[in-house]
CSV table of C-alpha atoms and ligand atoms in Angstrom, one decimal:
chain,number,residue,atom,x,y,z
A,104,UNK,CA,0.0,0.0,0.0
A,105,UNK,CA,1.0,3.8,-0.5
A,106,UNK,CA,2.0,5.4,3.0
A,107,UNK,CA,4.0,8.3,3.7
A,108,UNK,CA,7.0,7.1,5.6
A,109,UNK,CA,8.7,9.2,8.4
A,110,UNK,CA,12.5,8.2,7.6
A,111,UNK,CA,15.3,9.5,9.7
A,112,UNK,CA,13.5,12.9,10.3
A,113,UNK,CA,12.1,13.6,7.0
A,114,UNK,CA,8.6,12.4,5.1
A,115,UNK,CA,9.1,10.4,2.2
A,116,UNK,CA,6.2,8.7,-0.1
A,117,UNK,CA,6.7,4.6,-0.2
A,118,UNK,CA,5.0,1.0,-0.4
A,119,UNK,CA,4.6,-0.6,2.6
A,120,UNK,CA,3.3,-3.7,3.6
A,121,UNK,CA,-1.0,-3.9,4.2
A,122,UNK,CA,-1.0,-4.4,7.9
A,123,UNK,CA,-2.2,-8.1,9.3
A,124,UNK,CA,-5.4,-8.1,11.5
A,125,UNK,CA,-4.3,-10.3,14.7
A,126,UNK,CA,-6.9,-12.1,17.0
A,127,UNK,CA,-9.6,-9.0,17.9
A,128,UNK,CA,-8.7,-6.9,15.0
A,129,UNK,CA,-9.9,-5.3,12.2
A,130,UNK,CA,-8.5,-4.1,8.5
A,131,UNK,CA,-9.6,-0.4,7.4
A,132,UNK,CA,-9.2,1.5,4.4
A,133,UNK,CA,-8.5,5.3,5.8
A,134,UNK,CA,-11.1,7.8,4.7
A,135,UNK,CA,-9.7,11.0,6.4
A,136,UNK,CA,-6.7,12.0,8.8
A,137,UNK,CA,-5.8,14.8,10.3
A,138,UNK,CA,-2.3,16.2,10.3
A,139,UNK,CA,-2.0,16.9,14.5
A,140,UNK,CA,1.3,19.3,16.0
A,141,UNK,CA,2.3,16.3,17.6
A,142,UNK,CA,3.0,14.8,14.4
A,143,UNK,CA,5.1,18.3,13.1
A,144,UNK,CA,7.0,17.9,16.5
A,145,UNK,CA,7.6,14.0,16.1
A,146,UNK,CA,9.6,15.0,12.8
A,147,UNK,CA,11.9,17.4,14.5
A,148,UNK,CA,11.7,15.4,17.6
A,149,UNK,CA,11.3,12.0,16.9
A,150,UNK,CA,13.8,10.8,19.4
A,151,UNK,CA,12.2,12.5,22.7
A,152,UNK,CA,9.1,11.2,21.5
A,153,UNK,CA,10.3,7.8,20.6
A,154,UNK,CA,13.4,6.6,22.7
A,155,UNK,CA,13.1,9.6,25.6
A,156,UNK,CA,9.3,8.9,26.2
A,157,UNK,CA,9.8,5.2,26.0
A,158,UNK,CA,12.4,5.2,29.0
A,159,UNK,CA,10.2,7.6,31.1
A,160,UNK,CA,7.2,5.1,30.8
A,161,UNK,CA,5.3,6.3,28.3
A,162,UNK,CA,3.4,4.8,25.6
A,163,UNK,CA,5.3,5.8,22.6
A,164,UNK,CA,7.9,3.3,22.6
A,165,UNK,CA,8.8,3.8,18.6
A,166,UNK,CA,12.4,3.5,17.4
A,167,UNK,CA,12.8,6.7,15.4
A,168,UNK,CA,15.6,4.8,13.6
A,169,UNK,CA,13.2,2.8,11.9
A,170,UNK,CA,9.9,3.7,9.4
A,171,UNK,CA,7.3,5.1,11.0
A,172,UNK,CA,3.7,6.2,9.5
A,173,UNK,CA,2.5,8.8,11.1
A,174,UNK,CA,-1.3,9.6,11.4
A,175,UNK,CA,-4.0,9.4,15.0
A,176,UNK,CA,-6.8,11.8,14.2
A,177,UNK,CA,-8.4,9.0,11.6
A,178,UNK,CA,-11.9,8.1,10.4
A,179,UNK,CA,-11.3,4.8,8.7
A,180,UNK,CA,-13.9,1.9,6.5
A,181,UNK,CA,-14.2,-1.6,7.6
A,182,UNK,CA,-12.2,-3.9,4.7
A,183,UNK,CA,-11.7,-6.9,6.5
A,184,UNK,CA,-11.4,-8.7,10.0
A,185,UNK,CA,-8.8,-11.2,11.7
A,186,UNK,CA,-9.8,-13.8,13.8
A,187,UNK,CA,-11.4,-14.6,16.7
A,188,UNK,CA,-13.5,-11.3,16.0
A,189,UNK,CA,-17.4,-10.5,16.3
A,190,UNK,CA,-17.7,-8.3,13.2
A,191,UNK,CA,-19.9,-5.8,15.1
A,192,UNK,CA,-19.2,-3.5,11.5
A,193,UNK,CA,-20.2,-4.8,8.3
A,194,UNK,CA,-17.6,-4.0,5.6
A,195,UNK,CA,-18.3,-0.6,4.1
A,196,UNK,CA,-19.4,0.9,7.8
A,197,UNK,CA,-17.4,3.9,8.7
A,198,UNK,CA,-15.9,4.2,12.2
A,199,UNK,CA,-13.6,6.1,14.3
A,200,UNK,CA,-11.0,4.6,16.9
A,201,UNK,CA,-8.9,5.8,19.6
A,202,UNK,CA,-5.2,5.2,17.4
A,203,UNK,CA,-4.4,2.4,20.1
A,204,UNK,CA,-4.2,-1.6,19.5
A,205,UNK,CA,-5.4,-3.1,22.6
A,206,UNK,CA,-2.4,-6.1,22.4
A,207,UNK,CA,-1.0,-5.3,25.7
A,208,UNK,CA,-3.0,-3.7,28.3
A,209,UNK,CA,-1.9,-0.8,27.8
A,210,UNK,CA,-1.9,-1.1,24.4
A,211,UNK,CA,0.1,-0.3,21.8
A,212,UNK,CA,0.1,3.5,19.7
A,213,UNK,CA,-1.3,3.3,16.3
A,214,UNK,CA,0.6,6.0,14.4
A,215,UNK,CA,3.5,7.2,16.7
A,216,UNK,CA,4.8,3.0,16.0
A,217,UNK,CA,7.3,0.9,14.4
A,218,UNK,CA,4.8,-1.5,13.4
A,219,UNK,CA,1.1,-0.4,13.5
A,220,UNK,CA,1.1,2.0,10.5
A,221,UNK,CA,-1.3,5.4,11.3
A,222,UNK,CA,-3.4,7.1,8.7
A,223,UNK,CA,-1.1,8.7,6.4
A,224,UNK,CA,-1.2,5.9,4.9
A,225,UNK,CA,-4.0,3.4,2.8
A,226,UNK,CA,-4.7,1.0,5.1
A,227,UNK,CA,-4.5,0.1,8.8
A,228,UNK,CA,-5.7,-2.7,11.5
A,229,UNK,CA,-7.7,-1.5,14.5
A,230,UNK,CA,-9.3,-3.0,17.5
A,231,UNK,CA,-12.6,-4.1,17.1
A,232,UNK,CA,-13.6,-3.1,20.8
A,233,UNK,CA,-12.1,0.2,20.4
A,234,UNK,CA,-14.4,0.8,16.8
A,235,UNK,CA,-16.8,3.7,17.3
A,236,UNK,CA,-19.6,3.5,14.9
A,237,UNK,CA,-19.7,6.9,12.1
A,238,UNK,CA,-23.3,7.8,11.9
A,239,UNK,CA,-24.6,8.0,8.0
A,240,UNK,CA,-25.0,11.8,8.3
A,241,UNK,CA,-21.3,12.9,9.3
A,242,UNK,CA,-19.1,13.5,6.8
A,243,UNK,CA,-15.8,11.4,6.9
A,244,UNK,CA,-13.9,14.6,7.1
A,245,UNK,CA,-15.6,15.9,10.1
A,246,UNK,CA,-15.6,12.6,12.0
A,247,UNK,CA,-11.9,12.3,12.0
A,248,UNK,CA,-11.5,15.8,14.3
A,249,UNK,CA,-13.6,13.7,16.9
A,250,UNK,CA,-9.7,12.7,18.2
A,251,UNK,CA,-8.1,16.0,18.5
A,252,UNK,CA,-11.4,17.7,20.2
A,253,UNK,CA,-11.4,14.7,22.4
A,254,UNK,CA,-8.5,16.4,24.0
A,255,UNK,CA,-9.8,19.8,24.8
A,256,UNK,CA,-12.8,17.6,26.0
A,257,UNK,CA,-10.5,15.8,28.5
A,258,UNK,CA,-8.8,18.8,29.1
A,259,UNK,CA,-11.2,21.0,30.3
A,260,UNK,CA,-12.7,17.7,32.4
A,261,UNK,CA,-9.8,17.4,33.8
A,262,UNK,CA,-9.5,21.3,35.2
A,263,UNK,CA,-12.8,20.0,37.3
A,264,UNK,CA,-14.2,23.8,36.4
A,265,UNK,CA,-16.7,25.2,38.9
A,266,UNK,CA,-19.2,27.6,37.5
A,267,UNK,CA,-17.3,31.0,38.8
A,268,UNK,CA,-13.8,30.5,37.0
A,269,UNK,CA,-12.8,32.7,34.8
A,270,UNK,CA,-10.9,30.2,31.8
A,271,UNK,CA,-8.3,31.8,30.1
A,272,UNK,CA,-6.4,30.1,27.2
A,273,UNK,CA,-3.2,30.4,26.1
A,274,UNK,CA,-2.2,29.6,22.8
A,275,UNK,CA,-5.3,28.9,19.7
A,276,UNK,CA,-3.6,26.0,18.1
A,277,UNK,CA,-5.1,22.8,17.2
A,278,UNK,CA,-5.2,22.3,20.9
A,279,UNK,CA,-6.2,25.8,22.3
A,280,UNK,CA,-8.6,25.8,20.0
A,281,UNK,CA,-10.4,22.0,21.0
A,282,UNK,CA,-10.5,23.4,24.5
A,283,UNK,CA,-11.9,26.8,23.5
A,284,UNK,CA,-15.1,24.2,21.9
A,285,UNK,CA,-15.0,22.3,25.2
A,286,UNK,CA,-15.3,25.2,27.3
A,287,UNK,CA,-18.3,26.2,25.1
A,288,UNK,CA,-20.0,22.9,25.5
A,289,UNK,CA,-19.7,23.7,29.3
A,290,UNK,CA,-21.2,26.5,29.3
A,291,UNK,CA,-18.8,27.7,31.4
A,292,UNK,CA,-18.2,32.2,30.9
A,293,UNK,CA,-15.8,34.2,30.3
A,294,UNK,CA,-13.3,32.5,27.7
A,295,UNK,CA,-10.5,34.5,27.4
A,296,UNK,CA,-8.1,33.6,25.0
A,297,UNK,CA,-4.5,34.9,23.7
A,298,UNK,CA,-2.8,34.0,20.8
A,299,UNK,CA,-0.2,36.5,18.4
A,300,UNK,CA,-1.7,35.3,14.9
A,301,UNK,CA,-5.0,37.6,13.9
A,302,UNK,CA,-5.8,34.2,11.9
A,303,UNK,CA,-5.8,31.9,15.4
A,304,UNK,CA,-7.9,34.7,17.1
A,305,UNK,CA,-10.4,34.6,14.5
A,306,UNK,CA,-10.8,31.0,14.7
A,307,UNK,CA,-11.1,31.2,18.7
A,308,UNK,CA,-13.9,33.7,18.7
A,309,UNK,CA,-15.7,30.9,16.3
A,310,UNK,CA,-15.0,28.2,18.6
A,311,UNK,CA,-16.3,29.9,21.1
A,312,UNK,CA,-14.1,32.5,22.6
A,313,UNK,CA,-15.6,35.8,24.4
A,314,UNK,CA,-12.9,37.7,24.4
A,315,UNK,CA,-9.8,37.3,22.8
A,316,UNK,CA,-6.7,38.9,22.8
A,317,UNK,CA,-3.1,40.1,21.6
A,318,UNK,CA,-0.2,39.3,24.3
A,319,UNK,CA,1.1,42.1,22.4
A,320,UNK,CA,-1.1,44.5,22.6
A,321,UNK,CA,-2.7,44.1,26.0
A,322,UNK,CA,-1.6,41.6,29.1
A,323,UNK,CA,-3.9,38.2,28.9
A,324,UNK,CA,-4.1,38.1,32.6
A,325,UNK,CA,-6.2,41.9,32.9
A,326,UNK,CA,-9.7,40.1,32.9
A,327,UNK,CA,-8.3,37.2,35.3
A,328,UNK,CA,-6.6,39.5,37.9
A,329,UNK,CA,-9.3,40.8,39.7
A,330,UNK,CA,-9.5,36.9,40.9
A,331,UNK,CA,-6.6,37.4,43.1
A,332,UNK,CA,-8.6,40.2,45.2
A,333,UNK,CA,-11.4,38.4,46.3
A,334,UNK,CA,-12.5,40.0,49.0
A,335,UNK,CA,-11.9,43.5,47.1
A,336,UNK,CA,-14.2,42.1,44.0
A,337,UNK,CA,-17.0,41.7,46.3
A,338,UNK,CA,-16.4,45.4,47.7
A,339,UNK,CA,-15.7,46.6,43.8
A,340,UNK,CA,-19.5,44.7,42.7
A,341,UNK,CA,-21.4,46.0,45.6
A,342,UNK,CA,-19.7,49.3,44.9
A,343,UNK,CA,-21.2,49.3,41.5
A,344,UNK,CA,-24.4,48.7,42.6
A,345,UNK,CA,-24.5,51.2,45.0
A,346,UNK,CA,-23.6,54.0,42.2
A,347,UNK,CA,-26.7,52.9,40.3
A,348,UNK,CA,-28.5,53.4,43.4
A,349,UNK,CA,-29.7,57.7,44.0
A,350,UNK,CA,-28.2,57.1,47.6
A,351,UNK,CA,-26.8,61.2,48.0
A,352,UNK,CA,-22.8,61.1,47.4
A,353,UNK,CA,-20.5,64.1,46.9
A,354,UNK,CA,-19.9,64.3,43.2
A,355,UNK,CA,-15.7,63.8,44.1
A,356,UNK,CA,-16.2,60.8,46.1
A,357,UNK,CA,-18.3,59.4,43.4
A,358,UNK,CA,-15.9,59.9,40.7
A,359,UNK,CA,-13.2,58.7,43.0
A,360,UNK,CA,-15.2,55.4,43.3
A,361,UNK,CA,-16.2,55.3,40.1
A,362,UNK,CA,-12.4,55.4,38.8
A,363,UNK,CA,-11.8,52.9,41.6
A,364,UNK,CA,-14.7,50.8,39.8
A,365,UNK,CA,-13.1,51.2,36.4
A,366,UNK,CA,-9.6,50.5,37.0
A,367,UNK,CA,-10.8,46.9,38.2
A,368,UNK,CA,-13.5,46.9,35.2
A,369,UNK,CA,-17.3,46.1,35.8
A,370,UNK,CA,-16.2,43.4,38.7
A,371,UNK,CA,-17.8,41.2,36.6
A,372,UNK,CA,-14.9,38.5,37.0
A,373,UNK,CA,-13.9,40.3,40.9
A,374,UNK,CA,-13.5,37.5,43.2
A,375,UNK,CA,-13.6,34.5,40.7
A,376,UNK,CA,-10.7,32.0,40.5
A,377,UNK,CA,-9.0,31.6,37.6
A,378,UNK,CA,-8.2,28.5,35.3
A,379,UNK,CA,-5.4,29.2,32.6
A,380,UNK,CA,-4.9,26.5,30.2
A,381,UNK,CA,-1.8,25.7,28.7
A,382,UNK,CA,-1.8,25.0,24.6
A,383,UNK,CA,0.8,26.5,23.1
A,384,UNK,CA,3.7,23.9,23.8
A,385,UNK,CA,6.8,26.6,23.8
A,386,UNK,CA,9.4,26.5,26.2
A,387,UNK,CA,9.3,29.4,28.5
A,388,UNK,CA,5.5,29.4,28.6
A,389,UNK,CA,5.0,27.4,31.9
A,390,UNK,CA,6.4,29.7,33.4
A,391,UNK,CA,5.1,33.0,32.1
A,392,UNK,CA,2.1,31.8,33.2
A,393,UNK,CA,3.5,31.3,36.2
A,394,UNK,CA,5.1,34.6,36.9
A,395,UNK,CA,1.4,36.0,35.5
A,396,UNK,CA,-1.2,34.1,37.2
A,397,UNK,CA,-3.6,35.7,39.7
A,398,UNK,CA,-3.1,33.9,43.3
A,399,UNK,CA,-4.6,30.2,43.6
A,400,UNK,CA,-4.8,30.1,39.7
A,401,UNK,CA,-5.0,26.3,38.9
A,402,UNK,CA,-2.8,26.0,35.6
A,403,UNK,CA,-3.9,22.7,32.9
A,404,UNK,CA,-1.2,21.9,30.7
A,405,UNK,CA,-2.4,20.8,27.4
A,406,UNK,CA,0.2,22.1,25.2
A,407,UNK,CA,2.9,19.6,24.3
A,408,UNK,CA,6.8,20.8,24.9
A,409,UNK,CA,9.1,18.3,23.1
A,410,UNK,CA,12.1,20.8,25.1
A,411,UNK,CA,13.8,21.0,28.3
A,412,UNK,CA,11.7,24.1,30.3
A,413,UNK,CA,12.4,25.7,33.1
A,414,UNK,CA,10.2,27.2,36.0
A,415,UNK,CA,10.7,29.3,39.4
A,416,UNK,CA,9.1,27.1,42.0
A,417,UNK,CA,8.6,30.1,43.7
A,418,UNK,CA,6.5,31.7,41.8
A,419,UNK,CA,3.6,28.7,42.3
A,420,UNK,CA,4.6,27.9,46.0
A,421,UNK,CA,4.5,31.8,46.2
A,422,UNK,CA,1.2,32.2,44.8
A,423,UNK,CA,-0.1,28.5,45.7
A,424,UNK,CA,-1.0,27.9,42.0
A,425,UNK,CA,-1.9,24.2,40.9
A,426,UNK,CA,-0.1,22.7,38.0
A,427,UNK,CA,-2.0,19.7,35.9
A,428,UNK,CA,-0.7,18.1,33.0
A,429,UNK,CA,-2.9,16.0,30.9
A,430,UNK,CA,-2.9,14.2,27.4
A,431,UNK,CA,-5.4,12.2,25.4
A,432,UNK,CA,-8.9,11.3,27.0
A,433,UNK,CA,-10.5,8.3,28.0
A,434,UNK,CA,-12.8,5.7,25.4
A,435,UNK,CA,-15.9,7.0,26.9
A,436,UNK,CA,-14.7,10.9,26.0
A,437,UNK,CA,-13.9,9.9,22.9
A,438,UNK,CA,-17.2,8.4,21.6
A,439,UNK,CA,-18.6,11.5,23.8
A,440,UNK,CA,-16.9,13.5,22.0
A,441,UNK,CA,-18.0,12.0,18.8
A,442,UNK,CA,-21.8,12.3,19.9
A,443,UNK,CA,-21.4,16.0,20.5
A,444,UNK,CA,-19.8,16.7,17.0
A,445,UNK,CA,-23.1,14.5,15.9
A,446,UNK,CA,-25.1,16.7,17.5
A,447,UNK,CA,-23.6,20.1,16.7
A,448,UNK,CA,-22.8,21.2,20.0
A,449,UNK,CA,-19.1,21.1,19.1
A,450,UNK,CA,-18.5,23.0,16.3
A,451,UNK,CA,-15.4,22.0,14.0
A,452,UNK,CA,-16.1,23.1,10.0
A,453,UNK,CA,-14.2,26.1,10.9
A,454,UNK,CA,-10.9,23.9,11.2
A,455,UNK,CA,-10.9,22.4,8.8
A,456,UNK,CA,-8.9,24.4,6.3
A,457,UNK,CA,-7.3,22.2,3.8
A,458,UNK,CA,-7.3,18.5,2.1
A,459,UNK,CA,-4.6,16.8,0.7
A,460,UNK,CA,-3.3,13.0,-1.2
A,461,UNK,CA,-0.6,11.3,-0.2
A,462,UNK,CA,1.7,13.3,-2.3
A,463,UNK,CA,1.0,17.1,-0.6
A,464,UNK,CA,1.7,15.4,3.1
A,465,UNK,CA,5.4,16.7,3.3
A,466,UNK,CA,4.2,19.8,2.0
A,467,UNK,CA,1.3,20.3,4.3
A,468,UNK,CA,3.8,19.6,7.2
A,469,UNK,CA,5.5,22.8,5.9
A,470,UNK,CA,2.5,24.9,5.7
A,471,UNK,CA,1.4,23.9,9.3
A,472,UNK,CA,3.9,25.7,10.8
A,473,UNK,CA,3.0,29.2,10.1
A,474,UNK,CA,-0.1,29.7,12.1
A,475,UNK,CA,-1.6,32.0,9.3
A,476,UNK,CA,-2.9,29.7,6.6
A,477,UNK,CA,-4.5,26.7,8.5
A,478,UNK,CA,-5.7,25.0,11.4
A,479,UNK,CA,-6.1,21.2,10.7
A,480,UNK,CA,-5.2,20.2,7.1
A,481,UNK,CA,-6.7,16.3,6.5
A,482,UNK,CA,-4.9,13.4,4.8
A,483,UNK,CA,-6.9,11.6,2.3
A,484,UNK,CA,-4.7,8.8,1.1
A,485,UNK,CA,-6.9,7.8,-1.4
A,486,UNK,CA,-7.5,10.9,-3.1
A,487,UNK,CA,-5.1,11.5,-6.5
B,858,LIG,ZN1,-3.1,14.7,17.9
């Protein structure tokens, strides 16, 4: 089969063998993949991810000396099935899958592998247990972002987000911008989010975003700070109130609490704790986030650093902020998160900015890494 082949860091088009299904496994034809920054960061750092991960415990144990197909973020066609299967999917029924092969109990990756080719390329074998069912009505295309939103989903569970934080995201990538849509779904008010491209912003006010910003222009953390005075927000709200009120006030007093009121804006967000997320996967971020956060901020991790980073300790024992890293999602997110795009409560047209064959993969990989142009470009390995 035609698969493009990550070969000692760089992407080359090749035939490869058409994967065996072992015992509880099925063949697919790929339909559409998405092209994921983990996957433009595996190129440049294929040995962290492979050999570095591997030795740390991970689940990545890949050889980046060896072929490797790239390709998680799939919605594949049932071709055939191995034995000792139940052939829940007749052949021709489109599904989704988490990219693991359920061998081990962990399991093993599907498209970060040595041997379990991902979907840049024709074919591959999935689990049958792990097979999510594509309803008649979602287009191919759209079914295979149901991986990369199933990380903002897991995400944003994962920052256990009560209904007065303020979220603020950092970064509107790929993964900034899945947990700007799983914010939404929550319901949860104000999203702020920061990102330098004009292109990325756009995208995160149509994800979801209420206010978005330009670290360049104006400090992400303004809206969140008033969460580090609680007990001054209250004041600040109550305040407010009180100047709507025809209670008699000398005119200088007001306007001396009424500049008060506006240098900590409405109070809208006084007194609420803050949740920053994470997504932009630079070194040096961690811990400008750090050095910025309100007091009792609770930091989520998303982004993924492939580099040695630094922090100050101090800053977070200092200012008692939380620090969660998290990755992937759970089976049940996943075919949540496959329900919701069903449903239209997670919105994902808007990321999907490009197609290509086999052939425009290397170039695609290149055009990825200026945030300008696109958001998720998909792999159709079929396509001429
Ligand atoms: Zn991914």
């Amino acid at each position: 089969m035609r698969a493009v082949v990550m070969r000692k860091n760089k992407l080359v088009v090749d035939n490869v063998p058409v994967p065996t299904p072992g015992p509880g496994e099925v063949l697919v034809k790929t339909l559409a993949c998405g092209i994921c920054g983990t996957d433009l960061h595996a190129l440049r750092f294929a040995e962290t991810l492979g050999g570095g991960l591997a030795r740390s415990g991970g689940l990545y144990g890949m050889d980046p000396n060896r072929d490797v197909v790239l390709g998680h973020e799939f919605c594949a066609e049932v071709v055939d099935y191995g034995p000792g299967t139940r052939k829940r999917f007749k052949p021709g029924t489109r599904v989704c899958s988490i990219p693991v092969l359920k061998r081990t109990k962990e399991g093993a990756s599907i498209g970060y592998s040595n041997e379990h080719p991902g979907g840049f390329g024709e074919m591959m074998r999935l689990s049958e247990n792990l097979l999510v069912g594509v309803p008649d009505d979602l287009p191919s295309e759209v079914a295979a972002l149901t991986e990369p939103m199933a990380v903002g989903y897991h995400a944003v569970a994962k920052a256990r987000l009560e209904r007065c934080d303020v979220s603020l995201v950092i970064g509107c990538g790929p993964v900034g911008l899945s947990v700007i849509a799983a914010l939404k779904l929550k319901g949860t008010t104000p999203i702020v989010a920061a990102d330098l491209s004009p292109r990325r912003r756009q995208l995160a006010v149509e994800m979801g975003a209420d206010m978005v910003i330009d670290p360049r222009e104006k400090s992400p953390y303004e809206p969140v700070m008033a969460a580090e005075w609680p007990r001054l927000g209250s004041v600040i709200t109550n305040l407010g109130s009180f100047l709507a009120s025809d209670f008699p006030i000398k005119s200088d007093m007001k306007y001396l609490i009424k500049s008060f009121y506006r240098a900590f804006g409405s109070g809208r967000f006084a007194g609420r704790p803050a949740v920053i997320f994470e997504c932009a996967g630079v070194p040096g971020v961690i811990d400008g986030i750090m050095f910025n956060a309100p007091r009792n901020a609770r930091i989520v991790v998303a982004g993924l650093c492939m580099e040695r980073d630094h922090i100050y300790p101090w800053f977070g024992i200092n200012k008692q902020l939380s620090l969660q890293f998290v990755q992937g999602y759970s089976d049940e997110e996943f075919a949540t998160t496959l329900r919701n795009i069903r449903k239209g409560k997670l919105r994902v047209q808007p990321l999907i900015t490009g197609k290509v064959g086999i052939e425009g993969v290397a170039k695609a990989f290149e055009e990825l890494r200026s945030p300008e142009h696109h958001a998720k470009i998909l792999v159709e390995p079929w396509r001429n």
